[in-house]
């Protein structure tokens, strides 16, 4: 057994005799498959769910998570500065952006929102006498592009008392352990059903040891990662693969304040993650209207960069931004309608065009304004990418909003979309995960 595990066990006594499991240290990078199996056999146990004794658990977990959310939203907890320094080293984001981006994770985690969610799930399961049991172990594989991408899933699993192991990405191993530590300070027993570890992707034996215990697997990442995990986990996998968000505005009627809010959406996490906009669809009859909008957008980005500074991006990331700019400059030189605005550095970029490859993922405050001549054309684009769209920030007319809600077809794994106003993309409602069909089935215990 590794030294870390030996210390943990000596401090806490025989794990089998503990009323609850103390969260493991996050630095067990060389954990062996046998150690991991032993650890998880002690950790795994029946979920609490909505059993007769669930009320006390839910009251305590609601209270604990509400307190943790307020502490992280305001960065008011004992290890806040240490956590912030580690997260900044991992992400290379500026401190103002990192503070605000992570605070957004917690703003909708409130006692009222949590209780409303629990009430809805409780009532739904009461109407389903054959509702499926909750798993005794969930294995969450978190992505490393932004800190806390799996937080909503983990909080909801915790509220149901489902033992959950989070494998943090090697690129960002610090967020979840810090959150679980803060939770343990509020209520050690609530935190006892959560554990965060990190091991390299190449340690296939460790991952296989977890999968051998037949957990439900929830994974976040790109589509290639999901394909690999599907081969390993089979039907136990619930994939949250490549998704992107977008915005829809009218060139002539959009308000400056709405553009400023969209800039905020782009600044958070430096434009990374599925809730960051990948494109702004600009409805306009004429190209000059789009060019003028691009000018306004660039001006606001320049202004807001003082409040939300760009991160200390790597040389490789700077090169990638310059590559995108070079591609757009080449298209403009070839005669396409391209409006391109960029400062001398790579802190932001605004490009307007009649066509973009929306399969290409961009970030680092590179704003693509796509000229669309009518709302009907917008709907065609949305239907083409329907399975990929996570959220939409819109400032459109009421009848267009109604059509948008009505016409977005349900997909196999999608029950809806987040539709919000500009500036709200990064803080969706607490219950937003229900748009995933598989997540809805897991939480509600039904097969749709």
XYZ file of C-alpha atoms in Angstrom:
448
model
C 0.000 0.000 0.000
C 1.329 3.468 -0.826
C 2.514 5.811 1.921
C -0.386 8.192 1.282
C -2.938 5.440 1.740
C -1.166 4.101 4.811
C -1.215 7.542 6.414
C -4.862 8.023 5.556
C -5.808 4.674 7.107
C -3.716 5.170 10.234
C -5.324 8.549 10.838
C -8.853 7.316 10.348
C -8.650 3.798 11.723
C -10.113 0.700 10.127
C -12.138 1.868 7.148
C -14.606 -0.951 7.601
C -15.454 0.401 11.063
C -15.977 3.985 9.925
C -19.552 5.313 9.738
C -18.428 7.177 6.658
C -15.425 7.279 4.376
C -12.952 10.139 4.623
C -12.118 11.586 1.177
C -8.773 10.339 -0.075
C -5.826 12.573 -0.886
C -5.726 13.803 -4.460
C -2.048 13.094 -5.114
C -2.174 9.311 -5.388
C -0.855 9.421 -8.943
C 0.991 6.100 -8.646
C -1.844 4.182 -7.071
C -1.810 0.538 -8.083
C -4.863 -1.291 -9.428
C -4.973 -3.459 -6.296
C -4.879 -0.418 -4.008
C -7.589 1.286 -6.023
C -9.795 -1.797 -5.913
C -9.400 -2.065 -2.140
C -10.132 1.626 -1.745
C -13.306 1.482 -3.817
C -14.623 -1.671 -2.166
C -14.582 0.294 1.095
C -16.042 3.363 -0.574
C -18.872 1.721 -2.529
C -22.227 1.369 -0.761
C -25.960 1.590 -1.534
C -27.153 5.015 -2.579
C -29.455 6.922 -0.247
C -31.773 8.311 -2.913
C -35.302 8.785 -1.560
C -35.370 5.952 0.963
C -37.209 6.332 4.266
C -34.099 7.682 5.971
C -33.289 10.121 3.165
C -34.788 13.286 4.658
C -31.979 13.871 7.141
C -29.338 13.249 4.476
C -30.967 15.634 2.054
C -31.378 18.381 4.654
C -27.727 18.096 5.595
C -26.464 17.889 2.026
C -28.563 20.871 0.923
C -27.243 22.931 3.818
C -23.649 21.853 3.190
C -23.677 22.469 -0.558
C -25.391 25.845 -0.146
C -22.652 26.895 2.268
C -19.884 25.624 -0.016
C -21.411 27.391 -3.000
C -21.552 30.721 -1.165
C -17.969 30.286 0.009
C -16.684 29.566 -3.511
C -18.885 32.155 -5.170
C -17.280 34.799 -2.964
C -13.886 33.105 -2.567
C -14.344 33.222 1.198
C -12.922 29.988 2.576
C -9.646 29.229 4.372
C -7.782 27.714 1.411
C -9.170 30.123 -1.201
C -5.897 31.799 -2.126
C -4.015 28.503 -2.261
C -6.712 26.990 -4.487
C -6.706 30.051 -6.717
C -2.935 29.939 -7.198
C -3.037 26.258 -8.112
C -5.914 26.741 -10.528
C -4.170 29.684 -12.154
C -1.022 27.601 -12.635
C -3.114 24.850 -14.247
C -5.236 27.063 -16.504
C -2.953 30.074 -17.230
C -6.033 32.308 -16.947
C -5.867 35.780 -15.413
C -7.005 36.029 -11.803
C -10.076 38.231 -12.514
C -11.298 35.829 -15.212
C -10.581 32.737 -13.136
C -12.323 34.111 -10.035
C -15.425 35.151 -11.952
C -15.601 32.041 -14.132
C -15.467 29.670 -11.181
C -17.874 31.821 -9.167
C -20.373 31.290 -11.997
C -20.224 27.531 -11.352
C -21.684 28.119 -7.901
C -24.133 30.984 -8.360
C -27.106 28.741 -9.159
C -26.302 26.207 -6.433
C -28.651 27.619 -3.813
C -30.791 25.960 -1.167
C -33.962 27.056 -2.968
C -32.814 25.700 -6.344
C -31.584 22.440 -4.836
C -34.783 21.840 -2.870
C -36.911 22.561 -5.938
C -34.854 20.033 -7.900
C -35.145 17.406 -5.168
C -38.906 17.957 -4.931
C -39.311 17.512 -8.684
C -37.247 14.308 -8.773
C -38.955 12.929 -5.653
C -42.427 13.486 -7.103
C -41.449 12.012 -10.456
C -40.028 8.867 -8.866
C -43.086 8.507 -6.607
C -45.174 8.195 -9.767
C -42.892 5.402 -11.032
C -43.259 2.354 -8.753
C -40.705 0.484 -10.859
C -38.157 3.299 -10.886
C -34.648 1.969 -11.374
C -32.332 1.861 -8.384
C -29.510 4.330 -8.114
C -26.037 2.842 -8.611
C -23.792 2.056 -5.653
C -20.823 3.616 -7.428
C -20.456 6.288 -10.098
C -17.167 6.947 -11.873
C -16.936 10.502 -13.217
C -14.144 11.157 -15.710
C -13.725 14.925 -15.799
C -12.357 16.901 -18.726
C -9.373 19.184 -18.256
C -10.277 22.110 -20.512
C -11.852 24.130 -17.684
C -11.982 23.623 -13.908
C -15.247 22.219 -12.612
C -16.898 21.102 -15.835
C -18.455 18.137 -13.986
C -19.544 20.071 -10.894
C -23.305 20.038 -11.576
C -23.302 16.279 -12.090
C -21.283 15.699 -8.932
C -23.492 17.925 -6.767
C -26.656 16.173 -7.918
C -25.117 12.743 -7.324
C -24.068 13.889 -3.856
C -27.580 15.083 -3.003
C -28.805 11.569 -3.755
C -26.073 10.003 -1.623
C -24.530 8.131 -4.547
C -20.861 7.237 -3.906
C -18.941 9.055 -6.611
C -15.301 8.808 -7.629
C -14.095 11.706 -9.760
C -11.023 11.102 -11.889
C -9.698 14.597 -12.419
C -7.770 15.315 -15.600
C -3.996 15.475 -15.263
C -4.138 18.986 -16.725
C -6.425 20.160 -13.906
C -6.270 17.902 -10.831
C -6.929 20.490 -8.111
C -10.489 21.841 -8.393
C -12.544 18.857 -7.225
C -10.307 17.966 -4.249
C -10.480 21.592 -3.092
C -14.289 21.612 -3.369
C -14.587 18.284 -1.541
C -12.296 19.586 1.194
C -14.531 22.634 1.617
C -17.571 20.344 1.716
C -15.961 18.166 4.401
C -15.477 21.264 6.548
C -19.238 21.829 6.365
C -20.305 18.196 6.796
C -17.761 15.373 6.761
C -20.397 12.695 6.296
C -21.890 14.367 3.216
C -18.377 14.653 1.794
C -17.686 11.009 2.643
C -19.496 9.770 -0.454
C -17.270 11.777 -2.769
C -13.668 11.114 -3.709
C -11.356 12.827 -6.201
C -8.253 11.140 -7.563
C -6.037 11.774 -10.540
C -3.856 9.422 -12.520
C -2.354 9.705 -16.002
C -4.471 8.636 -18.954
C -1.748 6.113 -19.771
C -2.423 4.261 -16.500
C -4.953 2.002 -18.179
C -4.681 -0.572 -15.404
C -6.008 1.885 -12.813
C -8.966 2.808 -15.004
C -9.626 -0.880 -15.712
C -9.638 -1.593 -11.972
C -12.420 0.940 -11.476
C -14.421 -0.340 -14.440
C -14.118 -3.912 -13.114
C -16.356 -2.868 -10.214
C -19.171 -2.099 -12.704
C -19.785 1.556 -11.854
C -21.992 3.855 -13.866
C -19.504 5.881 -15.911
C -20.064 9.569 -16.624
C -17.424 11.064 -18.881
C -16.766 14.552 -20.193
C -14.414 15.204 -23.091
C -14.049 15.266 -26.846
C -15.645 12.735 -29.165
C -12.407 10.737 -29.593
C -12.215 10.271 -25.827
C -15.851 9.175 -25.737
C -15.240 6.615 -28.482
C -12.297 5.141 -26.585
C -14.254 4.998 -23.334
C -17.232 3.395 -25.046
C -14.989 0.507 -26.042
C -13.856 0.132 -22.420
C -17.060 0.843 -20.481
C -19.720 -0.312 -22.932
C -23.335 0.419 -22.032
C -22.328 1.742 -18.596
C -20.978 4.902 -20.237
C -22.930 8.141 -20.167
C -20.971 10.367 -22.563
C -20.897 14.144 -22.480
C -18.904 14.662 -25.660
C -18.210 17.589 -27.933
C -20.861 20.302 -27.665
C -20.810 24.028 -28.288
C -22.895 27.107 -27.600
C -23.883 29.962 -29.887
C -25.608 33.332 -29.960
C -28.274 34.826 -32.246
C -28.730 38.580 -32.707
C -30.061 41.095 -35.245
C -27.394 43.440 -36.593
C -29.605 46.525 -36.681
C -31.553 46.112 -33.441
C -29.063 44.560 -31.033
C -28.293 46.778 -28.069
C -24.760 47.709 -27.072
C -25.442 46.280 -23.624
C -26.250 42.908 -25.192
C -22.919 42.974 -27.042
C -21.163 43.789 -23.785
C -22.836 40.779 -22.164
C -21.759 38.561 -25.061
C -18.196 39.756 -24.566
C -18.560 38.608 -20.953
C -19.627 35.156 -22.179
C -16.532 35.023 -24.397
C -14.202 36.200 -21.614
C -15.218 33.571 -19.084
C -12.736 30.694 -19.043
C -11.094 32.493 -22.000
C -13.761 31.090 -24.315
C -13.231 27.428 -23.405
C -15.870 24.857 -22.506
C -19.211 23.820 -23.953
C -21.018 26.874 -22.554
C -18.685 29.341 -24.280
C -20.060 30.669 -27.585
C -18.367 29.353 -30.698
C -20.246 31.602 -33.104
C -22.590 34.587 -33.146
C -25.191 34.290 -35.888
C -25.861 37.834 -37.078
C -29.137 38.339 -38.933
C -28.752 41.141 -41.477
C -29.977 41.962 -44.963
C -26.722 43.567 -46.088
C -23.040 42.881 -45.490
C -22.189 46.463 -44.379
C -24.497 45.988 -41.371
C -22.417 42.984 -40.324
C -19.170 44.911 -40.810
C -20.464 47.736 -38.638
C -21.480 45.286 -35.930
C -18.009 43.729 -36.036
C -16.516 47.178 -35.479
C -18.704 47.725 -32.404
C -17.921 44.257 -31.070
C -14.179 44.809 -31.441
C -14.393 48.121 -29.604
C -16.248 46.556 -26.690
C -13.801 43.650 -26.524
C -10.930 46.115 -26.333
C -12.656 48.012 -23.508
C -13.658 44.937 -21.523
C -10.172 43.425 -21.737
C -9.109 45.870 -19.039
C -11.677 44.332 -16.684
C -11.216 40.748 -17.870
C -7.541 40.464 -18.916
C -6.424 37.699 -21.231
C -4.524 34.820 -19.717
C -0.842 34.014 -19.867
C -1.361 31.698 -22.801
C 1.335 29.292 -23.919
C 3.487 29.771 -27.014
C 1.549 26.948 -28.672
C -1.750 28.687 -27.934
C -0.468 32.015 -29.272
C 0.634 30.190 -32.436
C -2.814 28.633 -32.801
C -4.475 32.059 -32.613
C -2.097 33.403 -35.256
C -2.906 30.390 -37.417
C -6.634 31.185 -37.249
C -5.946 34.812 -38.090
C -3.782 33.775 -41.029
C -6.559 31.582 -42.419
C -9.060 34.451 -42.227
C -6.589 36.902 -43.777
C -6.016 34.479 -46.654
C -9.752 34.195 -47.264
C -10.053 37.987 -47.305
C -7.158 38.241 -49.765
C -8.948 35.722 -51.994
C -11.925 38.091 -52.268
C -14.327 36.803 -49.627
C -16.383 39.161 -47.492
C -14.235 39.088 -44.367
C -14.043 41.761 -41.678
C -11.132 41.154 -39.318
C -10.205 43.140 -36.214
C -7.256 42.265 -34.015
C -4.851 44.031 -31.670
C -1.089 43.685 -32.004
C -1.138 40.929 -29.390
C -3.401 37.858 -29.374
C -5.678 38.917 -26.500
C -8.787 38.962 -28.708
C -9.920 38.662 -32.317
C -13.158 39.538 -34.101
C -13.870 38.107 -37.542
C -17.072 38.382 -39.601
C -17.750 36.191 -42.626
C -20.464 34.529 -44.677
C -19.231 31.050 -43.821
C -17.437 29.273 -40.972
C -16.676 25.636 -40.273
C -18.612 25.112 -37.056
C -16.938 21.740 -36.568
C -13.739 23.688 -35.877
C -13.378 24.565 -32.196
C -11.853 27.915 -31.308
C -11.232 29.719 -28.017
C -9.096 32.509 -26.564
C -11.694 35.216 -27.227
C -11.784 34.654 -30.958
C -15.261 35.891 -31.913
C -16.767 34.565 -35.149
C -19.682 36.624 -36.495
C -21.572 34.590 -39.081
C -23.689 36.583 -41.532
C -27.139 34.997 -41.832
C -29.702 36.669 -44.075
C -32.898 35.514 -42.321
C -34.156 33.779 -39.209
C -35.210 30.822 -41.369
C -31.558 30.424 -42.351
C -30.626 30.471 -38.670
C -33.031 27.609 -38.051
C -31.468 25.582 -40.871
C -28.035 25.996 -39.309
C -29.344 25.010 -35.892
C -30.971 21.884 -37.275
C -27.750 20.898 -39.049
C -25.866 21.124 -35.755
C -28.735 20.230 -33.446
C -26.979 17.285 -31.793
C -23.976 19.482 -31.005
C -25.612 22.620 -29.609
C -25.552 22.947 -25.841
C -26.899 26.455 -25.265
C -28.084 29.534 -27.149
C -27.843 33.156 -26.039
C -30.428 35.128 -27.982
C -31.650 38.668 -28.449
C -34.376 38.174 -31.015
C -38.032 39.011 -31.561
C -40.730 37.264 -29.526
C -42.167 35.306 -32.449
C -38.667 34.145 -33.393
C -38.060 32.995 -29.840
C -41.295 30.994 -29.933
C -40.303 29.406 -33.240
C -36.859 28.599 -31.862
C -38.297 26.715 -28.900
C -40.874 24.923 -31.047
C -38.707 23.889 -33.984
C -35.619 22.477 -32.281
C -36.186 18.773 -32.766
C -35.559 16.379 -29.931
C -32.465 14.289 -30.482
C -31.672 10.831 -29.186
C -29.674 12.125 -26.214
C -31.067 15.665 -25.950
C -34.391 16.707 -24.420
C -33.953 20.428 -24.929
C -31.519 23.297 -25.013
C -30.514 26.069 -22.706
C -31.949 29.254 -24.214
C -30.977 32.399 -22.351
C -30.147 36.053 -22.796
C -26.590 37.198 -23.561
C -24.371 37.182 -20.499
C -26.069 34.166 -18.906
C -24.485 31.315 -20.860
C -21.989 30.491 -18.137
C -24.499 30.121 -15.297
C -27.362 27.848 -16.349
C -30.118 26.822 -13.949
C -29.312 24.138 -11.380
C -31.632 21.648 -13.104
C -30.197 22.186 -16.596
C -28.602 18.725 -16.783
C -32.088 17.300 -17.389
C -31.696 18.248 -21.057
C -29.558 15.104 -21.357
C -31.800 12.110 -21.936
C -29.404 9.689 -20.255
C -28.946 11.939 -17.236
C -32.713 12.367 -16.914
C -33.151 8.590 -16.985
C -30.469 8.038 -14.341
C -31.824 10.643 -11.927
C -35.524 9.892 -12.438
C -35.099 6.118 -12.703
C -37.121 5.809 -15.899
C -36.441 4.695 -19.441
C -37.724 7.214 -21.980
